[in-house]
Short mmCIF file of C-alpha atoms in Angstrom, two decimals:
data_model
loop_
_atom_site.label_atom_id
_atom_site.label_comp_id
_atom_site.label_asym_id
_atom_site.label_seq_id
_atom_site.Cartn_x
_atom_site.Cartn_y
_atom_site.Cartn_z
CA MET A 1 -29.48 -55.79 28.94
CA ASP A 2 -29.19 -53.55 25.89
CA THR A 3 -29.14 -49.79 26.30
CA ILE A 4 -31.32 -47.85 23.88
CA SER A 5 -30.39 -44.21 23.21
CA ILE A 6 -33.27 -41.93 22.36
CA ARG A 7 -32.54 -38.75 20.34
CA ALA A 8 -34.99 -35.94 20.11
CA PRO A 9 -36.56 -35.69 16.66
CA GLY A 10 -34.99 -33.06 14.37
CA VAL A 11 -31.78 -32.72 16.45
CA SER A 12 -28.63 -34.16 14.92
CA PRO A 13 -25.32 -34.70 16.76
CA SER A 14 -23.53 -32.50 14.24
CA GLY A 15 -25.95 -29.62 14.88
CA THR A 16 -25.37 -29.93 18.62
CA LYS A 17 -21.60 -29.81 18.11
CA VAL A 18 -21.91 -26.69 15.95
CA ARG A 19 -23.96 -24.89 18.58
CA ARG A 20 -21.51 -25.86 21.31
CA SER A 21 -18.63 -24.64 19.18
CA LEU A 22 -20.38 -21.33 18.56
CA ARG A 23 -21.09 -20.86 22.26
CA THR A 24 -17.44 -21.57 23.04
CA ARG A 25 -16.00 -19.23 20.41
CA LEU A 26 -18.51 -16.39 20.75
CA PRO A 27 -16.88 -14.70 23.81
CA ALA A 28 -13.47 -14.76 22.11
CA ALA A 29 -14.95 -13.33 18.92
CA ILE A 30 -16.65 -10.52 20.84
CA ALA A 31 -13.39 -9.74 22.66
CA LEU A 32 -11.45 -9.58 19.38
CA LEU A 33 -14.08 -7.52 17.57
CA PRO A 34 -12.68 -4.06 18.58
CA THR A 35 -9.19 -5.07 17.44
CA ALA A 36 -10.56 -6.36 14.15
CA LEU A 37 -12.43 -3.09 13.58
CA ILE A 38 -9.29 -1.09 14.33
CA VAL A 39 -7.31 -3.16 11.85
CA LEU A 40 -9.98 -2.75 9.17
CA VAL A 41 -10.66 0.95 9.69
CA VAL A 42 -7.29 2.34 10.76
CA TYR A 43 -4.75 0.15 9.00
CA ILE A 44 -6.48 -1.18 5.89
CA GLY A 45 -8.68 1.89 5.54
CA CYS A 46 -5.73 4.28 5.75
CA MET A 47 -3.75 2.21 3.26
CA LEU A 48 -6.61 2.28 0.75
CA TRP A 49 -7.08 6.01 1.36
CA THR A 50 -3.36 6.61 0.73
CA VAL A 51 -3.49 4.65 -2.53
CA ARG A 52 -6.59 6.61 -3.59
CA LEU A 53 -4.91 9.97 -2.92
CA SER A 54 -1.93 8.94 -5.04
CA PHE A 55 -4.22 9.12 -8.09
CA THR A 56 -5.33 12.69 -7.33
CA SER A 57 -3.83 16.15 -7.76
CA SER A 58 -3.85 16.80 -3.99
CA THR A 59 -1.44 19.49 -2.80
CA LEU A 60 -1.95 21.17 0.58
CA LEU A 61 -5.34 19.50 1.17
CA PRO A 62 -6.70 16.17 -0.11
CA LYS A 63 -8.81 16.17 -3.26
CA LEU A 64 -10.97 13.45 -4.71
CA ASP A 65 -10.40 14.21 -8.39
CA TRP A 66 -8.88 11.66 -10.78
CA PHE A 67 -5.33 12.47 -11.90
CA GLY A 68 -4.44 9.07 -13.32
CA LEU A 69 -0.82 7.94 -13.20
CA THR A 70 0.54 11.48 -13.43
CA GLN A 71 1.90 11.45 -9.88
CA TYR A 72 3.74 8.19 -10.55
CA THR A 73 5.16 9.60 -13.78
CA ARG A 74 6.41 12.63 -11.87
CA LEU A 75 7.72 10.42 -9.11
CA PHE A 76 9.94 8.30 -11.32
CA ALA A 77 11.18 11.43 -13.09
CA ASN A 78 12.15 13.03 -9.76
CA ASP A 79 15.92 12.94 -9.20
CA ARG A 80 15.46 13.12 -5.44
CA PHE A 81 13.24 10.04 -5.38
CA LEU A 82 15.58 8.13 -7.70
CA THR A 83 18.48 8.99 -5.40
CA SER A 84 16.46 7.82 -2.38
CA ALA A 85 15.65 4.55 -4.14
CA GLU A 86 19.31 3.99 -4.97
CA ASN A 87 20.30 4.75 -1.38
CA ILE A 88 17.75 2.35 0.07
CA VAL A 89 19.01 -0.43 -2.22
CA ILE A 90 22.61 0.21 -1.14
CA PHE A 91 21.65 0.40 2.52
CA GLY A 92 19.39 -2.66 2.33
CA ALA A 93 21.92 -4.90 0.60
CA LEU A 94 24.78 -3.99 2.95
CA PHE A 95 22.62 -3.83 6.08
CA ILE A 96 20.89 -7.20 5.63
CA SER A 97 23.98 -9.10 4.49
CA GLY A 98 26.15 -7.46 7.15
CA CYS A 99 23.68 -8.16 9.96
CA LEU A 100 23.37 -11.79 8.89
CA ILE A 101 27.13 -12.32 8.79
CA ILE A 102 27.96 -10.41 11.98
CA GLY A 103 24.96 -11.81 13.85
CA PHE A 104 25.83 -15.38 12.86
CA LEU A 105 29.48 -14.95 13.92
CA LEU A 106 28.42 -13.46 17.26
CA ALA A 107 25.97 -16.33 17.80
CA VAL A 108 28.69 -18.89 17.02
CA PHE A 109 31.00 -17.13 19.48
CA ILE A 110 28.43 -17.19 22.30
CA ASP A 111 27.48 -20.79 21.49
CA GLN A 112 30.98 -21.94 22.51
CA ASN A 113 29.96 -21.89 26.20
CA VAL A 114 32.15 -18.86 26.89
CA ARG A 115 32.40 -17.40 30.36
CA GLY A 116 30.08 -14.50 31.00
CA GLU A 117 27.66 -15.62 28.30
CA GLY A 118 24.82 -13.62 29.81
CA LEU A 119 26.95 -10.46 29.82
CA PHE A 120 27.95 -10.92 26.17
CA ARG A 121 24.36 -11.50 25.12
CA THR A 122 23.29 -8.34 26.93
CA VAL A 123 26.09 -6.26 25.42
CA PHE A 124 25.47 -7.47 21.86
CA LEU A 125 21.68 -7.11 22.10
CA TYR A 126 21.68 -3.80 23.98
CA PRO A 127 21.97 -1.53 20.88
CA PHE A 128 18.74 -3.00 19.50
CA SER A 129 16.90 -1.90 22.64
CA MET A 130 17.62 1.74 21.81
CA SER A 131 15.66 3.74 19.28
CA PHE A 132 17.12 4.65 15.92
CA VAL A 133 17.10 8.29 17.04
CA VAL A 134 19.43 7.58 19.96
CA THR A 135 21.62 5.41 17.72
CA GLY A 136 21.74 8.11 15.07
CA VAL A 137 22.66 10.87 17.49
CA ALA A 138 25.42 8.76 19.06
CA TRP A 139 26.96 7.84 15.70
CA GLN A 140 26.51 11.37 14.37
CA TRP A 141 28.69 12.60 17.21
CA PHE A 142 31.21 9.75 16.90
CA LEU A 143 31.66 10.21 13.13
CA ASN A 144 31.64 14.01 13.17
CA PRO A 145 35.08 15.07 11.83
CA GLY A 146 35.30 17.97 14.26
CA LEU A 147 34.16 16.13 17.38
CA GLY A 148 34.50 12.37 17.15
CA LEU A 149 36.84 9.74 15.81
CA GLN A 150 38.86 11.96 13.47
CA LYS A 151 39.51 14.57 16.15
CA LEU A 152 40.36 11.90 18.74
CA VAL A 153 42.97 10.26 16.50
CA ARG A 154 44.46 13.61 15.49
CA ASP A 155 44.72 14.66 19.14
CA MET A 156 46.74 11.48 19.71
CA GLY A 157 49.37 12.79 17.28
CA PHE A 158 48.18 11.41 13.91
CA GLU A 159 47.44 14.79 12.39
CA THR A 160 46.99 13.48 8.86
CA PHE A 161 44.31 10.98 9.82
CA THR A 162 41.05 11.66 7.97
CA PHE A 163 37.66 10.03 8.39
CA ASP A 164 35.10 12.46 6.98
CA TRP A 165 32.54 10.03 5.57
CA LEU A 166 29.69 11.81 7.35
CA VAL A 167 30.22 14.99 5.29
CA ASN A 168 31.35 13.24 2.10
CA GLN A 169 28.55 12.93 -0.45
CA LYS A 170 29.91 9.68 -1.90
CA MET A 171 30.52 7.99 1.46
CA ALA A 172 27.75 9.42 3.70
CA ILE A 173 25.32 6.57 2.99
CA TYR A 174 27.89 4.10 4.30
CA THR A 175 27.94 5.86 7.67
CA ILE A 176 24.20 5.09 7.87
CA VAL A 177 25.05 1.46 7.12
CA ILE A 178 27.65 1.37 9.92
CA ALA A 179 25.16 2.72 12.45
CA GLY A 180 22.48 0.31 11.21
CA LEU A 181 24.80 -2.69 11.54
CA TRP A 182 25.64 -1.71 15.11
CA HIS A 183 21.95 -1.44 15.89
CA GLY A 184 20.59 -4.54 14.13
CA SER A 185 23.30 -7.19 14.46
CA GLY A 186 22.23 -8.02 18.01
CA LEU A 187 18.74 -9.01 16.89
CA THR A 188 20.16 -11.34 14.26
CA MET A 189 22.53 -12.77 16.87
CA ALA A 190 19.62 -13.59 19.19
CA ILE A 191 17.66 -15.31 16.40
CA MET A 192 20.66 -17.30 15.20
CA LEU A 193 21.65 -18.27 18.74
CA ALA A 194 18.18 -19.69 19.36
CA GLY A 195 18.62 -21.79 16.24
CA LEU A 196 22.11 -22.96 17.18
CA ARG A 197 20.86 -24.08 20.58
CA GLY A 198 18.35 -26.30 18.79
CA VAL A 199 20.96 -28.16 16.73
CA ASP A 200 21.34 -31.75 17.85
CA ARG A 201 24.67 -32.24 19.63
CA ASP A 202 24.95 -35.71 18.13
CA LEU A 203 25.68 -34.02 14.78
CA TRP A 204 28.76 -32.40 16.29
CA LYS A 205 29.89 -35.69 17.78
CA ALA A 206 29.48 -37.45 14.44
CA ALA A 207 31.40 -34.68 12.66
CA LYS A 208 34.29 -34.97 15.12
CA VAL A 209 34.40 -38.73 14.67
CA ASP A 210 34.53 -38.29 10.88
CA GLY A 211 37.19 -35.61 11.19
CA ILE A 212 35.14 -32.93 9.39
CA PRO A 213 36.50 -29.38 9.92
CA THR A 214 34.38 -27.14 12.11
CA TRP A 215 33.89 -24.49 9.42
CA ARG A 216 32.61 -27.14 7.04
CA VAL A 217 30.07 -28.35 9.59
CA TYR A 218 28.75 -24.82 9.99
CA THR A 219 28.49 -24.16 6.26
CA SER A 220 27.20 -27.57 5.13
CA VAL A 221 25.16 -28.77 8.10
CA VAL A 222 24.31 -26.01 10.55
CA LEU A 223 23.38 -23.21 8.15
CA PRO A 224 20.85 -25.33 6.22
CA LEU A 225 19.24 -26.22 9.56
CA LEU A 226 19.05 -22.51 10.40
CA ARG A 227 17.17 -21.62 7.22
CA PRO A 228 13.90 -20.72 9.05
CA MET A 229 15.86 -18.41 11.39
CA VAL A 230 17.66 -16.83 8.46
CA VAL A 231 14.36 -16.20 6.65
CA THR A 232 12.83 -14.68 9.78
CA ALA A 233 15.84 -12.41 10.28
CA VAL A 234 15.79 -11.32 6.64
CA VAL A 235 12.08 -10.44 6.79
CA LEU A 236 12.50 -8.41 9.99
CA LEU A 237 15.56 -6.61 8.67
CA ALA A 238 13.97 -5.96 5.27
CA THR A 239 10.86 -4.35 6.75
CA GLY A 240 13.16 -2.14 8.81
CA VAL A 241 15.03 -1.14 5.66
CA VAL A 242 11.87 -0.05 3.83
CA LYS A 243 10.72 2.24 6.66
CA LEU A 244 14.18 3.67 7.35
CA TYR A 245 13.67 7.29 8.41
CA ASP A 246 14.64 8.29 11.93
CA LEU A 247 18.24 7.03 11.69
CA VAL A 248 18.84 9.19 8.61
CA VAL A 249 17.18 12.24 10.15
CA ALA A 250 19.19 11.89 13.36
CA MET A 251 22.52 11.46 11.56
CA THR A 252 22.45 13.52 8.37
CA LEU A 253 18.95 14.98 7.74
CA GLY A 254 19.29 13.43 4.30
CA GLY A 255 22.51 15.32 3.53
CA PRO A 256 24.99 16.40 2.56
CA GLY A 257 22.66 17.64 -0.16
CA ILE A 258 20.46 14.62 -0.90
CA ALA A 259 23.28 12.09 -0.54
CA THR A 260 21.47 10.08 2.16
CA GLU A 261 17.88 10.70 1.10
CA VAL A 262 15.60 7.66 1.59
CA PRO A 263 12.00 7.03 0.43
CA ALA A 264 10.44 7.45 3.89
CA LYS A 265 12.02 10.88 4.27
CA PHE A 266 10.90 11.77 0.75
CA VAL A 267 7.32 10.90 1.75
CA MET A 268 7.41 12.83 5.03
CA ASP A 269 8.92 15.92 3.42
CA HIS A 270 6.32 16.04 0.63
CA LEU A 271 3.41 15.40 2.99
CA PHE A 272 4.29 17.90 5.73
CA GLU A 273 6.81 20.38 4.31
CA ARG A 274 6.37 20.64 0.54
CA ASN A 275 2.57 20.39 0.65
CA ASN A 276 2.39 17.85 -2.15
CA ILE A 277 0.09 15.13 -0.86
CA GLY A 278 -0.37 13.50 -4.24
CA LEU A 279 3.34 12.94 -4.87
CA GLY A 280 3.96 11.93 -1.25
CA THR A 281 1.20 9.32 -1.25
CA ALA A 282 2.45 7.98 -4.58
CA ALA A 283 5.85 7.39 -3.00
CA ALA A 284 4.14 5.84 0.04
CA THR A 285 2.22 3.48 -2.25
CA ILE A 286 5.46 2.38 -3.90
CA MET A 287 6.84 1.66 -0.42
CA LEU A 288 3.71 -0.38 0.40
CA ILE A 289 4.13 -2.42 -2.78
CA THR A 290 7.78 -3.02 -1.86
CA VAL A 291 6.80 -4.32 1.58
CA VAL A 292 4.20 -6.65 0.05
CA ILE A 293 6.81 -7.98 -2.39
CA VAL A 294 9.21 -8.60 0.50
CA LEU A 295 6.63 -10.31 2.71
CA ALA A 296 4.79 -12.34 0.07
CA PRO A 297 7.40 -15.13 -0.32
CA TRP A 298 7.74 -15.47 3.45
CA VAL A 299 3.96 -15.60 3.98
CA TYR A 300 3.63 -18.17 1.20
CA ALA A 301 6.40 -20.38 2.61
CA ARG A 302 5.31 -19.93 6.21
CA TYR A 303 1.57 -20.45 5.89
CA VAL A 304 0.31 -21.45 2.45
CA ARG A 305 2.99 -23.99 1.60
CA SER A 306 3.17 -25.43 5.13
CA GLU A 307 -0.62 -25.88 5.25
CA GLY A 308 -0.47 -27.64 1.88
CA ARG A 309 2.08 -30.12 3.25
CA HIS A 310 -0.02 -30.91 6.32
CA ALA A 311 -3.21 -31.31 4.30
#
């Protein structure tokens, strides 16, 4: 006996599915609505407001006049900002490359099934759990010529030993790099270790059978497999470089002179101390553009390009 299905006139199966989908997604959309409003109003709204103020002549209080690109012209003619840009490039290049190298070596070390693996992971990752302020204060004391390493070595009888990078204008930025490497290498280690644990052990067995040196396996086989982890680590480290502020303030306050000045400190000083909102927001806008430039390739590779492959 044949079964005859009767559908109400004017009601299509696709319309029913759409209504069911809406009923299912509506509670989630309502729950996410406050967060979406916060993102739109607080984050995006404040970014647009900052960009708008950078085109004004605002000093102590915001103004809504139109000042054109004058603030940007002044910004790129400001020796302090140019020094901060140079410092952030030096710090970023050394910090990112150093964290990648040290983090990868630490991950390789832990991946050898060493005894006390949990202890080593905790010790290497522990600095990242502390704030940059705590890290900066600790390294400021350790590198202080009158209190830390230099005094310790001289008290041991090496009276000619000198390590005064913290008060040396040419070397002070490298003390910031040292503290940053100590703080950030553990994060890179954790990311790389997760990638190493995902490498197929059959690759190692095949390499041993073929007599390939271990270092060659890491450079030619393992590192290409870790490319997503490397990209993730670079993005995280790069965003930390752009907003570098508290570590510098805790260690050197931007000194000696302006030897360790960075863009974030330049922005904060002009917004809250020098009462120059227009110039400060112009510098903040340049920082925003830098972050977008850093994130754009990762977002494209992570989402746009991957969606195109699956389409």
